[in-house]
């Protein structure tokens, strides 16, 4: 089974805390985290900085993805875009 669900994005901690509160995840297996300097995003090579996205978002962000990690080992990665529909990353 699933023990934890981590949701993170390139944003600051206050925004992520507000988002978590809005989603009412306190006490659940879901944790919202901030990647303020894009360190994890860069390490995973998931920086979203294509010109069309930058025109709308202004700053580099993170591609939408799902990552399955078992005991610290990445078992599967699904990145939205191309042949992978957004629904495959939910």
PDB file of N, CA and C in Angstrom:
ATOM      1  N   UNK A   1       0.804  -1.182   0.000  1.00  0.00           N
ATOM      2  CA  UNK A   1       0.000   0.000   0.000  1.00  0.00           C
ATOM      3  C   UNK A   1       0.851   1.250   0.000  1.00  0.00           C
ATOM      4  N   UNK A   2       0.203   2.344  -0.043  1.00  0.00           N
ATOM      5  CA  UNK A   2       0.850   3.651  -0.059  1.00  0.00           C
ATOM      6  C   UNK A   2       0.954   4.164   1.373  1.00  0.00           C
ATOM      7  N   UNK A   3       2.161   4.596   1.764  1.00  0.00           N
ATOM      8  CA  UNK A   3       2.332   5.130   3.115  1.00  0.00           C
ATOM      9  C   UNK A   3       2.327   6.651   3.138  1.00  0.00           C
ATOM     10  N   UNK A   4       2.804   7.286   2.069  1.00  0.00           N
ATOM     11  CA  UNK A   4       2.877   8.745   2.014  1.00  0.00           C
ATOM     12  C   UNK A   4       2.600   9.229   0.601  1.00  0.00           C
ATOM     13  N   UNK A   5       1.976  10.382   0.508  1.00  0.00           N
ATOM     14  CA  UNK A   5       1.817  11.085  -0.755  1.00  0.00           C
ATOM     15  C   UNK A   5       2.415  12.464  -0.539  1.00  0.00           C
ATOM     16  N   UNK A   6       3.458  12.776  -1.314  1.00  0.00           N
ATOM     17  CA  UNK A   6       4.120  14.070  -1.201  1.00  0.00           C
ATOM     18  C   UNK A   6       3.774  14.902  -2.418  1.00  0.00           C
ATOM     19  N   UNK A   7       3.270  16.082  -2.178  1.00  0.00           N
ATOM     20  CA  UNK A   7       2.930  17.013  -3.239  1.00  0.00           C
ATOM     21  C   UNK A   7       3.887  18.182  -3.097  1.00  0.00           C
ATOM     22  N   UNK A   8       4.608  18.481  -4.161  1.00  0.00           N
ATOM     23  CA  UNK A   8       5.510  19.627  -4.083  1.00  0.00           C
ATOM     24  C   UNK A   8       5.462  20.406  -5.378  1.00  0.00           C
ATOM     25  N   UNK A   9       5.823  21.652  -5.284  1.00  0.00           N
ATOM     26  CA  UNK A   9       5.942  22.467  -6.483  1.00  0.00           C
ATOM     27  C   UNK A   9       6.966  23.563  -6.232  1.00  0.00           C
ATOM     28  N   UNK A  10       7.365  24.213  -7.312  1.00  0.00           N
ATOM     29  CA  UNK A  10       8.309  25.313  -7.216  1.00  0.00           C
ATOM     30  C   UNK A  10       7.512  26.517  -6.718  1.00  0.00           C
ATOM     31  N   UNK A  11       7.537  26.700  -5.418  1.00  0.00           N
ATOM     32  CA  UNK A  11       6.801  27.773  -4.766  1.00  0.00           C
ATOM     33  C   UNK A  11       7.375  27.943  -3.368  1.00  0.00           C
ATOM     34  N   UNK A  12       6.888  28.924  -2.629  1.00  0.00           N
ATOM     35  CA  UNK A  12       7.403  29.111  -1.277  1.00  0.00           C
ATOM     36  C   UNK A  12       6.554  28.344  -0.266  1.00  0.00           C
ATOM     37  N   UNK A  13       7.110  28.183   0.917  1.00  0.00           N
ATOM     38  CA  UNK A  13       6.462  27.398   1.959  1.00  0.00           C
ATOM     39  C   UNK A  13       5.107  27.927   2.373  1.00  0.00           C
ATOM     40  N   UNK A  14       4.949  29.257   2.397  1.00  0.00           N
ATOM     41  CA  UNK A  14       3.669  29.846   2.804  1.00  0.00           C
ATOM     42  C   UNK A  14       2.561  29.488   1.816  1.00  0.00           C
ATOM     43  N   UNK A  15       2.874  29.519   0.543  1.00  0.00           N
ATOM     44  CA  UNK A  15       1.888  29.156  -0.474  1.00  0.00           C
ATOM     45  C   UNK A  15       1.512  27.683  -0.338  1.00  0.00           C
ATOM     46  N   UNK A  16       2.511  26.833  -0.150  1.00  0.00           N
ATOM     47  CA  UNK A  16       2.236  25.403  -0.028  1.00  0.00           C
ATOM     48  C   UNK A  16       1.430  25.108   1.233  1.00  0.00           C
ATOM     49  N   UNK A  17       1.730  25.805   2.319  1.00  0.00           N
ATOM     50  CA  UNK A  17       0.973  25.631   3.558  1.00  0.00           C
ATOM     51  C   UNK A  17      -0.482  26.049   3.355  1.00  0.00           C
ATOM     52  N   UNK A  18      -0.696  27.166   2.672  1.00  0.00           N
ATOM     53  CA  UNK A  18      -2.057  27.623   2.388  1.00  0.00           C
ATOM     54  C   UNK A  18      -2.813  26.653   1.499  1.00  0.00           C
ATOM     55  N   UNK A  19      -2.111  26.103   0.508  1.00  0.00           N
ATOM     56  CA  UNK A  19      -2.732  25.138  -0.400  1.00  0.00           C
ATOM     57  C   UNK A  19      -3.129  23.887   0.373  1.00  0.00           C
ATOM     58  N   UNK A  20      -2.247  23.399   1.234  1.00  0.00           N
ATOM     59  CA  UNK A  20      -2.543  22.208   2.038  1.00  0.00           C
ATOM     60  C   UNK A  20      -3.748  22.460   2.941  1.00  0.00           C
ATOM     61  N   UNK A  21      -3.784  23.636   3.545  1.00  0.00           N
ATOM     62  CA  UNK A  21      -4.908  23.968   4.424  1.00  0.00           C
ATOM     63  C   UNK A  21      -6.206  24.000   3.625  1.00  0.00           C
ATOM     64  N   UNK A  22      -6.172  24.606   2.438  1.00  0.00           N
ATOM     65  CA  UNK A  22      -7.351  24.669   1.579  1.00  0.00           C
ATOM     66  C   UNK A  22      -7.824  23.274   1.181  1.00  0.00           C
ATOM     67  N   UNK A  23      -6.887  22.350   0.978  1.00  0.00           N
ATOM     68  CA  UNK A  23      -7.228  20.989   0.569  1.00  0.00           C
ATOM     69  C   UNK A  23      -7.594  20.089   1.739  1.00  0.00           C
ATOM     70  N   UNK A  24      -7.452  20.605   2.968  1.00  0.00           N
ATOM     71  CA  UNK A  24      -7.839  19.880   4.194  1.00  0.00           C
ATOM     72  C   UNK A  24      -7.134  18.523   4.322  1.00  0.00           C
ATOM     73  N   UNK A  25      -5.793  18.547   4.153  1.00  0.00           N
ATOM     74  CA  UNK A  25      -5.024  17.304   4.213  1.00  0.00           C
ATOM     75  C   UNK A  25      -4.390  17.047   5.581  1.00  0.00           C
ATOM     76  N   UNK A  26      -4.562  17.968   6.522  1.00  0.00           N
ATOM     77  CA  UNK A  26      -3.951  17.788   7.839  1.00  0.00           C
ATOM     78  C   UNK A  26      -4.378  16.464   8.462  1.00  0.00           C
ATOM     79  N   UNK A  27      -3.392  15.719   8.971  1.00  0.00           N
ATOM     80  CA  UNK A  27      -3.661  14.434   9.599  1.00  0.00           C
ATOM     81  C   UNK A  27      -3.765  13.272   8.620  1.00  0.00           C
ATOM     82  N   UNK A  28      -3.627  13.551   7.325  1.00  0.00           N
ATOM     83  CA  UNK A  28      -3.713  12.485   6.326  1.00  0.00           C
ATOM     84  C   UNK A  28      -2.311  12.055   5.898  1.00  0.00           C
ATOM     85  N   UNK A  29      -2.242  11.176   4.922  1.00  0.00           N
ATOM     86  CA  UNK A  29      -0.954  10.719   4.394  1.00  0.00           C
ATOM     87  C   UNK A  29      -0.367  11.712   3.397  1.00  0.00           C
ATOM     88  N   UNK A  30      -1.089  12.802   3.108  1.00  0.00           N
ATOM     89  CA  UNK A  30      -0.659  13.780   2.114  1.00  0.00           C
ATOM     90  C   UNK A  30       0.111  14.912   2.789  1.00  0.00           C
ATOM     91  N   UNK A  31       1.287  15.200   2.250  1.00  0.00           N
ATOM     92  CA  UNK A  31       2.127  16.293   2.746  1.00  0.00           C
ATOM     93  C   UNK A  31       2.484  17.205   1.581  1.00  0.00           C
ATOM     94  N   UNK A  32       2.319  18.506   1.769  1.00  0.00           N
ATOM     95  CA  UNK A  32       2.675  19.489   0.748  1.00  0.00           C
ATOM     96  C   UNK A  32       4.044  20.069   1.082  1.00  0.00           C
ATOM     97  N   UNK A  33       4.925  20.106   0.089  1.00  0.00           N
ATOM     98  CA  UNK A  33       6.291  20.597   0.275  1.00  0.00           C
ATOM     99  C   UNK A  33       6.616  21.661  -0.772  1.00  0.00           C
ATOM    100  N   UNK A  34       7.507  22.578  -0.409  1.00  0.00           N
ATOM    101  CA  UNK A  34       7.941  23.629  -1.326  1.00  0.00           C
ATOM    102  C   UNK A  34       9.349  23.346  -1.833  1.00  0.00           C
ATOM    103  N   UNK A  35       9.559  23.596  -3.102  1.00  0.00           N
ATOM    104  CA  UNK A  35      10.879  23.489  -3.724  1.00  0.00           C
ATOM    105  C   UNK A  35      11.267  24.907  -4.169  1.00  0.00           C
ATOM    106  N   UNK A  36      11.505  25.771  -3.207  1.00  0.00           N
ATOM    107  CA  UNK A  36      11.665  27.202  -3.476  1.00  0.00           C
ATOM    108  C   UNK A  36      12.806  27.531  -4.424  1.00  0.00           C
ATOM    109  N   UNK A  37      13.882  26.777  -4.389  1.00  0.00           N
ATOM    110  CA  UNK A  37      15.025  27.038  -5.270  1.00  0.00           C
ATOM    111  C   UNK A  37      15.129  26.022  -6.414  1.00  0.00           C
ATOM    112  N   UNK A  38      14.073  25.258  -6.621  1.00  0.00           N
ATOM    113  CA  UNK A  38      14.013  24.251  -7.700  1.00  0.00           C
ATOM    114  C   UNK A  38      15.100  23.191  -7.577  1.00  0.00           C
ATOM    115  N   UNK A  39      15.577  22.941  -6.385  1.00  0.00           N
ATOM    116  CA  UNK A  39      16.663  21.969  -6.217  1.00  0.00           C
ATOM    117  C   UNK A  39      16.231  20.555  -6.589  1.00  0.00           C
ATOM    118  N   UNK A  40      15.081  20.118  -6.078  1.00  0.00           N
ATOM    119  CA  UNK A  40      14.591  18.782  -6.418  1.00  0.00           C
ATOM    120  C   UNK A  40      14.182  18.724  -7.889  1.00  0.00           C
ATOM    121  N   UNK A  41      13.527  19.761  -8.346  1.00  0.00           N
ATOM    122  CA  UNK A  41      13.098  19.829  -9.744  1.00  0.00           C
ATOM    123  C   UNK A  41      14.295  19.676 -10.683  1.00  0.00           C
ATOM    124  N   UNK A  42      15.369  20.383 -10.401  1.00  0.00           N
ATOM    125  CA  UNK A  42      16.579  20.293 -11.228  1.00  0.00           C
ATOM    126  C   UNK A  42      17.221  18.915 -11.106  1.00  0.00           C
ATOM    127  N   UNK A  43      17.280  18.378  -9.890  1.00  0.00           N
ATOM    128  CA  UNK A  43      17.898  17.063  -9.675  1.00  0.00           C
ATOM    129  C   UNK A  43      17.159  15.962 -10.436  1.00  0.00           C
ATOM    130  N   UNK A  44      15.844  16.109 -10.561  1.00  0.00           N
ATOM    131  CA  UNK A  44      15.031  15.128 -11.284  1.00  0.00           C
ATOM    132  C   UNK A  44      14.958  15.442 -12.782  1.00  0.00           C
ATOM    133  N   UNK A  45      15.592  16.522 -13.204  1.00  0.00           N
ATOM    134  CA  UNK A  45      15.573  16.970 -14.600  1.00  0.00           C
ATOM    135  C   UNK A  45      14.143  17.185 -15.082  1.00  0.00           C
ATOM    136  N   UNK A  46      13.344  17.873 -14.256  1.00  0.00           N
ATOM    137  CA  UNK A  46      11.944  18.110 -14.578  1.00  0.00           C
ATOM    138  C   UNK A  46      11.598  19.601 -14.638  1.00  0.00           C
ATOM    139  N   UNK A  47      12.575  20.424 -14.974  1.00  0.00           N
ATOM    140  CA  UNK A  47      12.340  21.867 -15.071  1.00  0.00           C
ATOM    141  C   UNK A  47      11.451  22.157 -16.280  1.00  0.00           C
ATOM    142  N   UNK A  48      10.400  22.914 -16.047  1.00  0.00           N
ATOM    143  CA  UNK A  48       9.499  23.348 -17.113  1.00  0.00           C
ATOM    144  C   UNK A  48       9.884  24.779 -17.474  1.00  0.00           C
ATOM    145  N   UNK A  49      10.611  24.924 -18.573  1.00  0.00           N
ATOM    146  CA  UNK A  49      11.062  26.258 -18.967  1.00  0.00           C
ATOM    147  C   UNK A  49      10.908  26.498 -20.472  1.00  0.00           C
ATOM    148  N   UNK A  50       9.985  25.787 -21.098  1.00  0.00           N
ATOM    149  CA  UNK A  50       9.703  25.977 -22.518  1.00  0.00           C
ATOM    150  C   UNK A  50       9.129  27.379 -22.724  1.00  0.00           C
ATOM    151  N   UNK A  51       9.476  28.038 -23.824  1.00  0.00           N
ATOM    152  CA  UNK A  51       9.011  29.409 -24.066  1.00  0.00           C
ATOM    153  C   UNK A  51       7.501  29.630 -23.885  1.00  0.00           C
ATOM    154  N   UNK A  52       6.619  28.749 -24.386  1.00  0.00           N
ATOM    155  CA  UNK A  52       5.182  29.002 -24.161  1.00  0.00           C
ATOM    156  C   UNK A  52       4.806  29.013 -22.676  1.00  0.00           C
ATOM    157  N   UNK A  53       5.387  28.107 -21.910  1.00  0.00           N
ATOM    158  CA  UNK A  53       5.101  28.067 -20.471  1.00  0.00           C
ATOM    159  C   UNK A  53       5.677  29.289 -19.773  1.00  0.00           C
ATOM    160  N   UNK A  54       6.873  29.681 -20.149  1.00  0.00           N
ATOM    161  CA  UNK A  54       7.518  30.848 -19.532  1.00  0.00           C
ATOM    162  C   UNK A  54       6.730  32.126 -19.828  1.00  0.00           C
ATOM    163  N   UNK A  55       6.113  32.194 -21.010  1.00  0.00           N
ATOM    164  CA  UNK A  55       5.319  33.369 -21.365  1.00  0.00           C
ATOM    165  C   UNK A  55       4.125  33.531 -20.425  1.00  0.00           C
ATOM    166  N   UNK A  56       3.593  32.418 -19.943  1.00  0.00           N
ATOM    167  CA  UNK A  56       2.431  32.447 -19.050  1.00  0.00           C
ATOM    168  C   UNK A  56       2.855  32.485 -17.582  1.00  0.00           C
ATOM    169  N   UNK A  57       3.819  31.656 -17.209  1.00  0.00           N
ATOM    170  CA  UNK A  57       4.205  31.495 -15.807  1.00  0.00           C
ATOM    171  C   UNK A  57       5.269  32.490 -15.346  1.00  0.00           C
ATOM    172  N   UNK A  58       6.082  32.968 -16.254  1.00  0.00           N
ATOM    173  CA  UNK A  58       7.112  33.940 -15.893  1.00  0.00           C
ATOM    174  C   UNK A  58       8.414  33.344 -15.429  1.00  0.00           C
ATOM    175  N   UNK A  59       8.359  32.367 -14.571  1.00  0.00           N
ATOM    176  CA  UNK A  59       9.558  31.721 -14.029  1.00  0.00           C
ATOM    177  C   UNK A  59       9.524  30.230 -14.324  1.00  0.00           C
ATOM    178  N   UNK A  60      10.693  29.590 -14.374  1.00  0.00           N
ATOM    179  CA  UNK A  60      10.699  28.134 -14.546  1.00  0.00           C
ATOM    180  C   UNK A  60       9.916  27.456 -13.426  1.00  0.00           C
ATOM    181  N   UNK A  61       9.207  26.429 -13.767  1.00  0.00           N
ATOM    182  CA  UNK A  61       8.417  25.643 -12.816  1.00  0.00           C
ATOM    183  C   UNK A  61       8.810  24.186 -12.943  1.00  0.00           C
ATOM    184  N   UNK A  62       7.972  23.311 -12.451  1.00  0.00           N
ATOM    185  CA  UNK A  62       8.224  21.874 -12.514  1.00  0.00           C
ATOM    186  C   UNK A  62       7.191  21.228 -13.422  1.00  0.00           C
ATOM    187  N   UNK A  63       7.647  20.308 -14.245  1.00  0.00           N
ATOM    188  CA  UNK A  63       6.710  19.548 -15.069  1.00  0.00           C
ATOM    189  C   UNK A  63       5.813  18.723 -14.153  1.00  0.00           C
ATOM    190  N   UNK A  64       4.605  18.418 -14.609  1.00  0.00           N
ATOM    191  CA  UNK A  64       3.704  17.568 -13.832  1.00  0.00           C
ATOM    192  C   UNK A  64       4.167  16.127 -13.961  1.00  0.00           C
ATOM    193  N   UNK A  65       4.297  15.444 -12.822  1.00  0.00           N
ATOM    194  CA  UNK A  65       4.783  14.071 -12.858  1.00  0.00           C
ATOM    195  C   UNK A  65       4.302  13.297 -11.650  1.00  0.00           C
ATOM    196  N   UNK A  66       4.428  11.996 -11.741  1.00  0.00           N
ATOM    197  CA  UNK A  66       4.188  11.092 -10.620  1.00  0.00           C
ATOM    198  C   UNK A  66       5.427  10.224 -10.485  1.00  0.00           C
ATOM    199  N   UNK A  67       5.827   9.993  -9.267  1.00  0.00           N
ATOM    200  CA  UNK A  67       7.039   9.234  -8.974  1.00  0.00           C
ATOM    201  C   UNK A  67       6.677   8.184  -7.935  1.00  0.00           C
ATOM    202  N   UNK A  68       6.970   6.930  -8.205  1.00  0.00           N
ATOM    203  CA  UNK A  68       6.751   5.855  -7.241  1.00  0.00           C
ATOM    204  C   UNK A  68       8.101   5.512  -6.633  1.00  0.00           C
ATOM    205  N   UNK A  69       8.199   5.684  -5.319  1.00  0.00           N
ATOM    206  CA  UNK A  69       9.447   5.404  -4.610  1.00  0.00           C
ATOM    207  C   UNK A  69       9.169   4.339  -3.559  1.00  0.00           C
ATOM    208  N   UNK A  70       9.979   3.295  -3.570  1.00  0.00           N
ATOM    209  CA  UNK A  70       9.834   2.208  -2.608  1.00  0.00           C
ATOM    210  C   UNK A  70      11.134   2.076  -1.826  1.00  0.00           C
ATOM    211  N   UNK A  71      11.073   2.376  -0.554  1.00  0.00           N
ATOM    212  CA  UNK A  71      12.239   2.243   0.324  1.00  0.00           C
ATOM    213  C   UNK A  71      13.439   3.041  -0.210  1.00  0.00           C
ATOM    214  N   UNK A  72      13.151   4.262  -0.712  1.00  0.00           N
ATOM    215  CA  UNK A  72      14.213   5.142  -1.196  1.00  0.00           C
ATOM    216  C   UNK A  72      14.674   4.888  -2.613  1.00  0.00           C
ATOM    217  N   UNK A  73      14.067   3.927  -3.296  1.00  0.00           N
ATOM    218  CA  UNK A  73      14.457   3.594  -4.669  1.00  0.00           C
ATOM    219  C   UNK A  73      13.328   3.985  -5.619  1.00  0.00           C
ATOM    220  N   UNK A  74      13.648   4.782  -6.647  1.00  0.00           N
ATOM    221  CA  UNK A  74      12.653   5.166  -7.643  1.00  0.00           C
ATOM    222  C   UNK A  74      12.308   3.945  -8.486  1.00  0.00           C
ATOM    223  N   UNK A  75      11.037   3.561  -8.454  1.00  0.00           N
ATOM    224  CA  UNK A  75      10.568   2.381  -9.181  1.00  0.00           C
ATOM    225  C   UNK A  75       9.884   2.752 -10.492  1.00  0.00           C
ATOM    226  N   UNK A  76       9.248   3.929 -10.538  1.00  0.00           N
ATOM    227  CA  UNK A  76       8.546   4.346 -11.749  1.00  0.00           C
ATOM    228  C   UNK A  76       8.429   5.863 -11.787  1.00  0.00           C
ATOM    229  N   UNK A  77       8.470   6.404 -13.001  1.00  0.00           N
ATOM    230  CA  UNK A  77       8.307   7.842 -13.225  1.00  0.00           C
ATOM    231  C   UNK A  77       7.366   8.023 -14.410  1.00  0.00           C
ATOM    232  N   UNK A  78       6.377   8.875 -14.248  1.00  0.00           N
ATOM    233  CA  UNK A  78       5.481   9.245 -15.345  1.00  0.00           C
ATOM    234  C   UNK A  78       5.464  10.767 -15.413  1.00  0.00           C
ATOM    235  N   UNK A  79       5.875  11.317 -16.559  1.00  0.00           N
ATOM    236  CA  UNK A  79       5.903  12.766 -16.755  1.00  0.00           C
ATOM    237  C   UNK A  79       4.840  13.127 -17.780  1.00  0.00           C
ATOM    238  N   UNK A  80       3.974  14.073 -17.424  1.00  0.00           N
ATOM    239  CA  UNK A  80       2.923  14.506 -18.341  1.00  0.00           C
ATOM    240  C   UNK A  80       3.530  15.193 -19.557  1.00  0.00           C
ATOM    241  N   UNK A  81       2.843  15.071 -20.666  1.00  0.00           N
ATOM    242  CA  UNK A  81       3.296  15.688 -21.906  1.00  0.00           C
ATOM    243  C   UNK A  81       3.702  14.622 -22.896  1.00  0.00           C
ATOM    244  N   UNK A  82       3.737  14.980 -24.150  1.00  0.00           N
ATOM    245  CA  UNK A  82       4.095  14.008 -25.174  1.00  0.00           C
ATOM    246  C   UNK A  82       3.068  12.891 -25.209  1.00  0.00           C
ATOM    247  N   UNK A  83       3.531  11.652 -25.043  1.00  0.00           N
ATOM    248  CA  UNK A  83       2.640  10.491 -25.094  1.00  0.00           C
ATOM    249  C   UNK A  83       1.972  10.181 -23.759  1.00  0.00           C
ATOM    250  N   UNK A  84       2.327  10.915 -22.698  1.00  0.00           N
ATOM    251  CA  UNK A  84       1.765  10.652 -21.365  1.00  0.00           C
ATOM    252  C   UNK A  84       0.700  11.706 -21.059  1.00  0.00           C
ATOM    253  N   UNK A  85      -0.576  11.302 -20.997  1.00  0.00           N
ATOM    254  CA  UNK A  85      -1.625  12.266 -20.673  1.00  0.00           C
ATOM    255  C   UNK A  85      -1.521  12.718 -19.221  1.00  0.00           C
ATOM    256  N   UNK A  86      -2.026  13.915 -18.951  1.00  0.00           N
ATOM    257  CA  UNK A  86      -2.000  14.427 -17.579  1.00  0.00           C
ATOM    258  C   UNK A  86      -2.588  13.427 -16.583  1.00  0.00           C
ATOM    259  N   UNK A  87      -3.642  12.717 -16.987  1.00  0.00           N
ATOM    260  CA  UNK A  87      -4.317  11.787 -16.077  1.00  0.00           C
ATOM    261  C   UNK A  87      -3.387  10.689 -15.570  1.00  0.00           C
ATOM    262  N   UNK A  88      -2.347  10.350 -16.333  1.00  0.00           N
ATOM    263  CA  UNK A  88      -1.415   9.289 -15.926  1.00  0.00           C
ATOM    264  C   UNK A  88      -0.501   9.752 -14.806  1.00  0.00           C
ATOM    265  N   UNK A  89      -0.512  11.063 -14.497  1.00  0.00           N
ATOM    266  CA  UNK A  89       0.355  11.570 -13.445  1.00  0.00           C
ATOM    267  C   UNK A  89      -0.417  11.906 -12.175  1.00  0.00           C
ATOM    268  N   UNK A  90      -1.712  11.617 -12.155  1.00  0.00           N
ATOM    269  CA  UNK A  90      -2.516  11.912 -10.959  1.00  0.00           C
ATOM    270  C   UNK A  90      -2.364  10.807  -9.951  1.00  0.00           C
TER     271      UNK A  90
END
